[in-house]
XYZ file of C-alpha atoms in Angstrom:
337
model
C 11.152 -25.874 10.102
C 9.203 -28.930 9.844
C 5.915 -28.398 12.019
C 4.201 -25.773 13.652
C 3.275 -25.260 17.030
C -0.754 -24.043 17.017
C -2.081 -23.344 20.610
C -5.445 -22.586 21.637
C -6.920 -20.785 24.647
C -8.487 -23.700 26.217
C -8.684 -27.588 26.789
C -12.512 -27.748 25.055
C -10.757 -26.206 21.914
C -8.264 -28.268 21.946
C -10.360 -31.487 22.562
C -12.134 -29.897 19.185
C -9.616 -29.545 16.925
C -8.243 -33.820 18.005
C -11.562 -34.965 17.029
C -11.584 -32.954 13.814
C -8.193 -34.097 12.462
C -8.233 -37.352 13.108
C -11.791 -37.996 11.743
C -9.893 -36.989 8.458
C -6.699 -38.354 9.268
C -4.686 -35.385 9.614
C -1.584 -36.403 11.505
C -0.538 -34.683 15.189
C 0.951 -34.190 18.048
C -1.099 -33.526 21.354
C 0.499 -31.738 23.449
C -0.993 -29.582 26.697
C -3.290 -27.275 24.754
C -0.633 -27.670 21.867
C -1.106 -29.354 18.925
C 1.963 -29.914 16.589
C 1.271 -30.137 13.067
C 3.678 -30.725 10.023
C 4.494 -28.039 7.529
C 3.011 -30.491 4.929
C -0.029 -30.827 6.531
C -0.934 -27.366 7.360
C -2.740 -26.320 4.443
C -5.089 -29.665 5.155
C -5.639 -28.179 8.948
C -6.235 -24.793 7.521
C -9.129 -26.511 5.180
C -10.848 -27.908 8.380
C -11.229 -24.761 9.760
C -14.529 -23.972 8.867
C -16.061 -26.781 11.403
C -15.264 -24.082 14.363
C -16.431 -20.497 15.131
C -15.048 -17.395 13.582
C -14.431 -16.752 17.375
C -12.155 -19.698 17.794
C -10.376 -19.500 14.863
C -9.448 -16.120 16.079
C -7.735 -17.264 19.273
C -5.554 -20.047 17.445
C -1.469 -19.496 17.458
C 0.858 -20.879 15.742
C 5.104 -20.701 16.148
C 7.054 -23.343 14.582
C 8.806 -26.009 15.524
C 12.935 -27.353 16.110
C 14.193 -30.075 17.914
C 14.154 -27.883 21.211
C 10.424 -27.503 21.025
C 8.377 -23.941 20.194
C 10.090 -21.210 19.840
C 7.836 -18.764 22.378
C 9.705 -15.295 20.151
C 7.767 -16.713 17.158
C 3.857 -16.708 18.752
C 1.177 -15.263 16.006
C -1.794 -15.389 15.411
C -2.999 -18.469 13.172
C -3.593 -16.477 10.259
C -0.394 -14.747 9.516
C 1.650 -17.924 9.974
C -0.752 -19.110 7.399
C -0.009 -16.605 5.030
C 3.510 -16.697 5.725
C 3.386 -20.436 4.118
C 1.801 -19.497 0.973
C 4.070 -17.253 0.927
C 7.992 -18.016 0.750
C 8.395 -16.151 -2.626
C 8.404 -12.659 -0.947
C 11.804 -12.728 0.016
C 13.182 -14.151 -3.350
C 10.550 -11.506 -4.805
C 11.916 -8.200 -2.839
C 15.395 -8.809 -4.794
C 13.247 -8.361 -8.577
C 11.306 -5.019 -7.665
C 10.256 -3.867 -10.818
C 8.524 0.045 -10.591
C 5.406 0.965 -13.205
C 5.298 4.827 -13.672
C 1.231 5.221 -13.773
C 0.989 9.782 -15.513
C -0.410 12.164 -13.658
C -1.534 14.985 -15.740
C -2.649 18.163 -15.859
C -6.681 18.482 -15.813
C -6.403 21.785 -17.713
C -3.754 21.349 -20.418
C -3.657 17.015 -20.780
C 0.538 17.747 -20.604
C 1.764 14.884 -17.964
C 3.095 16.492 -15.137
C 4.240 13.311 -13.335
C 4.154 9.754 -12.005
C 3.335 7.485 -9.638
C 5.884 4.813 -8.473
C 4.332 1.049 -8.154
C 5.627 -1.712 -7.284
C 5.662 -4.954 -8.552
C 8.524 -7.871 -8.894
C 9.188 -10.218 -11.139
C 9.417 -13.893 -10.455
C 10.233 -16.074 -13.728
C 7.659 -14.749 -15.717
C 5.359 -14.201 -13.302
C 4.961 -10.657 -12.076
C 3.701 -10.012 -8.843
C 1.406 -6.869 -8.192
C 1.536 -4.187 -5.031
C -1.001 -6.195 -3.047
C 0.485 -9.514 -2.947
C 3.480 -7.528 -1.617
C 2.752 -5.372 0.924
C 0.602 -8.254 2.192
C 3.058 -10.564 2.576
C 5.600 -8.291 4.182
C 2.789 -7.281 6.712
C 2.421 -11.499 7.187
C 6.659 -11.631 7.575
C 7.087 -9.625 9.665
C 9.163 -7.140 7.328
C 6.642 -3.970 6.218
C 9.434 -1.246 7.781
C 12.379 -2.819 5.133
C 10.236 -3.515 2.787
C 8.941 -0.065 2.316
C 12.551 1.304 3.166
C 13.457 -0.512 -0.055
C 10.884 -0.129 -1.935
C 10.876 4.131 -1.764
C 14.820 3.501 -3.099
C 14.146 1.411 -5.369
C 11.979 3.962 -7.347
C 13.704 6.173 -6.936
C 16.545 4.215 -8.794
C 14.434 2.868 -11.181
C 12.370 5.590 -12.465
C 13.840 8.952 -11.847
C 16.477 8.886 -14.599
C 13.768 8.303 -16.621
C 11.748 11.443 -16.159
C 11.516 14.443 -18.112
C 13.013 17.697 -16.744
C 9.353 19.029 -15.810
C 7.999 15.909 -14.294
C 7.756 14.878 -10.912
C 7.516 11.261 -9.141
C 5.640 10.624 -7.230
C 6.619 8.017 -4.306
C 4.470 5.872 -2.157
C 5.795 5.578 2.243
C 3.442 4.018 5.165
C 3.755 6.346 7.590
C 3.584 3.409 10.041
C 6.914 1.818 9.523
C 8.846 5.385 10.273
C 9.432 5.269 14.305
C 11.752 8.571 14.262
C 12.304 10.199 10.266
C 15.898 11.223 11.101
C 16.982 7.707 11.006
C 14.251 6.121 9.284
C 14.443 8.465 6.092
C 18.080 8.116 5.605
C 18.425 5.856 2.901
C 15.978 7.764 1.080
C 17.826 10.946 1.517
C 20.820 9.097 0.686
C 19.641 7.312 -2.758
C 18.243 11.047 -3.479
C 21.200 11.980 -3.807
C 23.778 9.274 -5.409
C 21.105 9.745 -8.814
C 21.583 13.602 -8.198
C 17.675 13.830 -7.542
C 16.162 17.208 -6.926
C 14.256 16.796 -4.203
C 11.348 19.388 -5.611
C 10.813 17.453 -8.357
C 9.932 14.818 -5.561
C 6.626 14.400 -4.835
C 6.616 11.450 -1.242
C 3.228 10.243 -0.689
C 1.723 9.411 2.379
C -0.683 5.934 1.813
C -2.027 3.940 5.461
C -5.206 1.496 5.194
C -5.396 1.750 8.157
C -5.587 4.553 11.280
C -2.366 6.830 10.806
C -0.041 6.776 13.725
C -0.190 9.885 15.907
C -0.313 13.202 14.463
C 2.577 14.549 15.983
C 4.444 12.269 14.938
C 3.290 12.290 11.163
C 4.018 15.603 11.212
C 7.554 15.364 12.010
C 7.399 12.816 9.121
C 6.420 15.222 6.560
C 8.141 18.131 7.819
C 11.251 16.282 7.012
C 10.938 15.703 3.599
C 9.474 19.385 3.171
C 13.459 20.391 4.967
C 15.120 18.295 1.689
C 13.253 20.500 -0.371
C 10.540 17.770 -1.312
C 7.179 18.197 -1.484
C 4.326 15.835 0.174
C 1.077 13.781 -0.422
C -1.792 13.084 1.148
C -4.208 9.857 -0.637
C -7.814 9.142 -0.479
C -9.120 12.460 0.592
C -12.666 11.677 1.812
C -12.083 7.341 2.416
C -12.535 6.317 5.996
C -8.962 6.580 7.274
C -8.549 10.512 6.308
C -10.498 12.956 7.139
C -10.581 16.668 6.338
C -9.371 17.014 10.242
C -6.373 15.568 8.721
C -6.283 18.071 5.924
C -6.266 21.298 7.749
C -3.932 19.775 10.397
C -1.409 17.862 7.928
C -1.677 20.387 5.611
C 0.055 18.524 2.400
C 1.552 20.282 -0.459
C -1.412 17.741 -2.520
C -3.817 15.926 -2.200
C -5.453 13.094 -3.520
C -9.054 12.377 -3.898
C -10.106 8.356 -2.908
C -11.548 6.674 -6.035
C -14.796 5.859 -4.405
C -15.506 9.699 -4.894
C -14.823 9.091 -8.860
C -16.124 5.940 -9.508
C -19.470 6.866 -12.689
C -19.518 10.407 -11.100
C -20.706 12.648 -13.916
C -22.129 16.719 -13.443
C -26.102 15.618 -12.021
C -24.872 13.230 -9.315
C -25.928 13.919 -5.881
C -21.913 12.862 -5.228
C -20.516 15.872 -8.023
C -21.303 18.498 -5.332
C -19.206 16.387 -2.316
C -15.949 16.368 -5.197
C -16.686 20.049 -5.860
C -16.565 21.620 -2.286
C -13.539 19.224 -1.010
C -11.870 20.605 -3.835
C -12.535 23.962 -2.873
C -11.842 23.883 0.400
C -8.491 22.321 -0.351
C -7.531 24.960 -2.656
C -8.020 28.011 -0.002
C -5.780 25.910 1.698
C -3.649 26.403 -0.513
C -3.266 22.423 -1.954
C -2.762 20.706 -4.986
C -5.918 18.437 -5.736
C -5.848 14.613 -7.632
C -8.579 12.949 -8.652
C -7.210 9.270 -9.237
C -9.410 6.637 -10.358
C -10.544 7.975 -13.900
C -11.544 5.117 -16.315
C -14.318 6.908 -18.046
C -14.556 10.600 -19.895
C -17.812 10.882 -18.036
C -15.532 10.887 -15.211
C -12.471 13.328 -16.310
C -15.505 15.768 -17.817
C -16.804 16.131 -13.774
C -13.664 16.721 -12.248
C -12.595 19.253 -14.734
C -15.911 21.053 -14.062
C -15.432 19.754 -10.218
C -12.008 22.462 -10.157
C -9.308 19.209 -9.526
C -5.456 20.623 -10.752
C -4.063 17.449 -11.524
C -6.044 13.856 -12.773
C -4.677 9.922 -12.590
C -6.432 6.816 -14.350
C -6.708 3.961 -17.049
C -8.461 6.275 -18.851
C -5.000 8.909 -18.998
C -3.072 5.904 -18.859
C -2.260 2.808 -17.768
C 1.374 1.994 -15.165
C 4.015 0.951 -17.557
C 7.423 0.320 -17.029
C 8.254 2.715 -19.983
C 7.055 6.090 -18.890
C 4.888 7.465 -22.000
C 3.011 10.229 -23.018
C -1.509 10.189 -22.461
C -3.343 7.561 -24.295
C -4.835 8.447 -27.585
C -8.118 8.927 -26.001
C -7.240 11.278 -23.996
C -5.374 12.984 -25.818
C -7.998 13.714 -27.995
C -10.313 15.039 -26.301
C -7.990 17.367 -24.778
C -7.288 18.622 -28.554
C -11.177 19.269 -28.163
C -10.593 21.334 -25.490
C -8.404 23.985 -27.279
């Protein structure tokens, strides 16, 4: 691909773009409601878009040009192509996925009961985090493939490092699973290849947007449970994870959203909400994890609120080598026995 065709929805907007580009000496080829711009000039073009309204920017579409012209099958919003070109590292990065495990700790004893598998990618000296990887996967329209690859790689890399009594929490996005009997086969096959005990696997729903329809989501969770695995619901208390999901899906484990935990202490009004959420989950027979614990005061507050498990930087940072809890946390638990 040497150039992109920029499609505008109206002739006035195209004229505006032409004037903007020519005023800044950006070489273009103009057609009917279309501007072709070289890939090498695309970053300059993006830098000029502040001259357009936000609405106009969102209406622009782009497609790669070949010798036969623009490909109508590859037309995407302009911001998608911008992200694709900024993340050309994505495909090689998927060949170098690396998983770090963050400890999940029993609140009463300080014992590490499991680890959450968190994706990274190593390219040379650079370590790319989960956020950029997921953003690039979405831009490249590879969310389904990346999600499946991440699940299987997490199992291969981390399951064998667990102590016999520990579990592995594996994230998945339900929006990429259209049929659990088909989409989850590679995950289940990988579990069998490494000899995983399914009862020590927890598949954790992570979804930045609204969930797919509940009927499909319940079938996904049921398919995991048929194999003997447990399921967890992330971010209870956030905008996309409501109490109705908790009652409808009845997961084995639920994680409280970190915004509820940040700065929490017994005198804050938020403490009463957290305690109520914990009691509600327990009434449904669901274990509760408080994640995002970064301070001792937060740890003390969630213990008083009755959570079962805790996770966060105060207890231990994600690491390639699975380790115990931090010295600070260990010292605190010694004072509690």
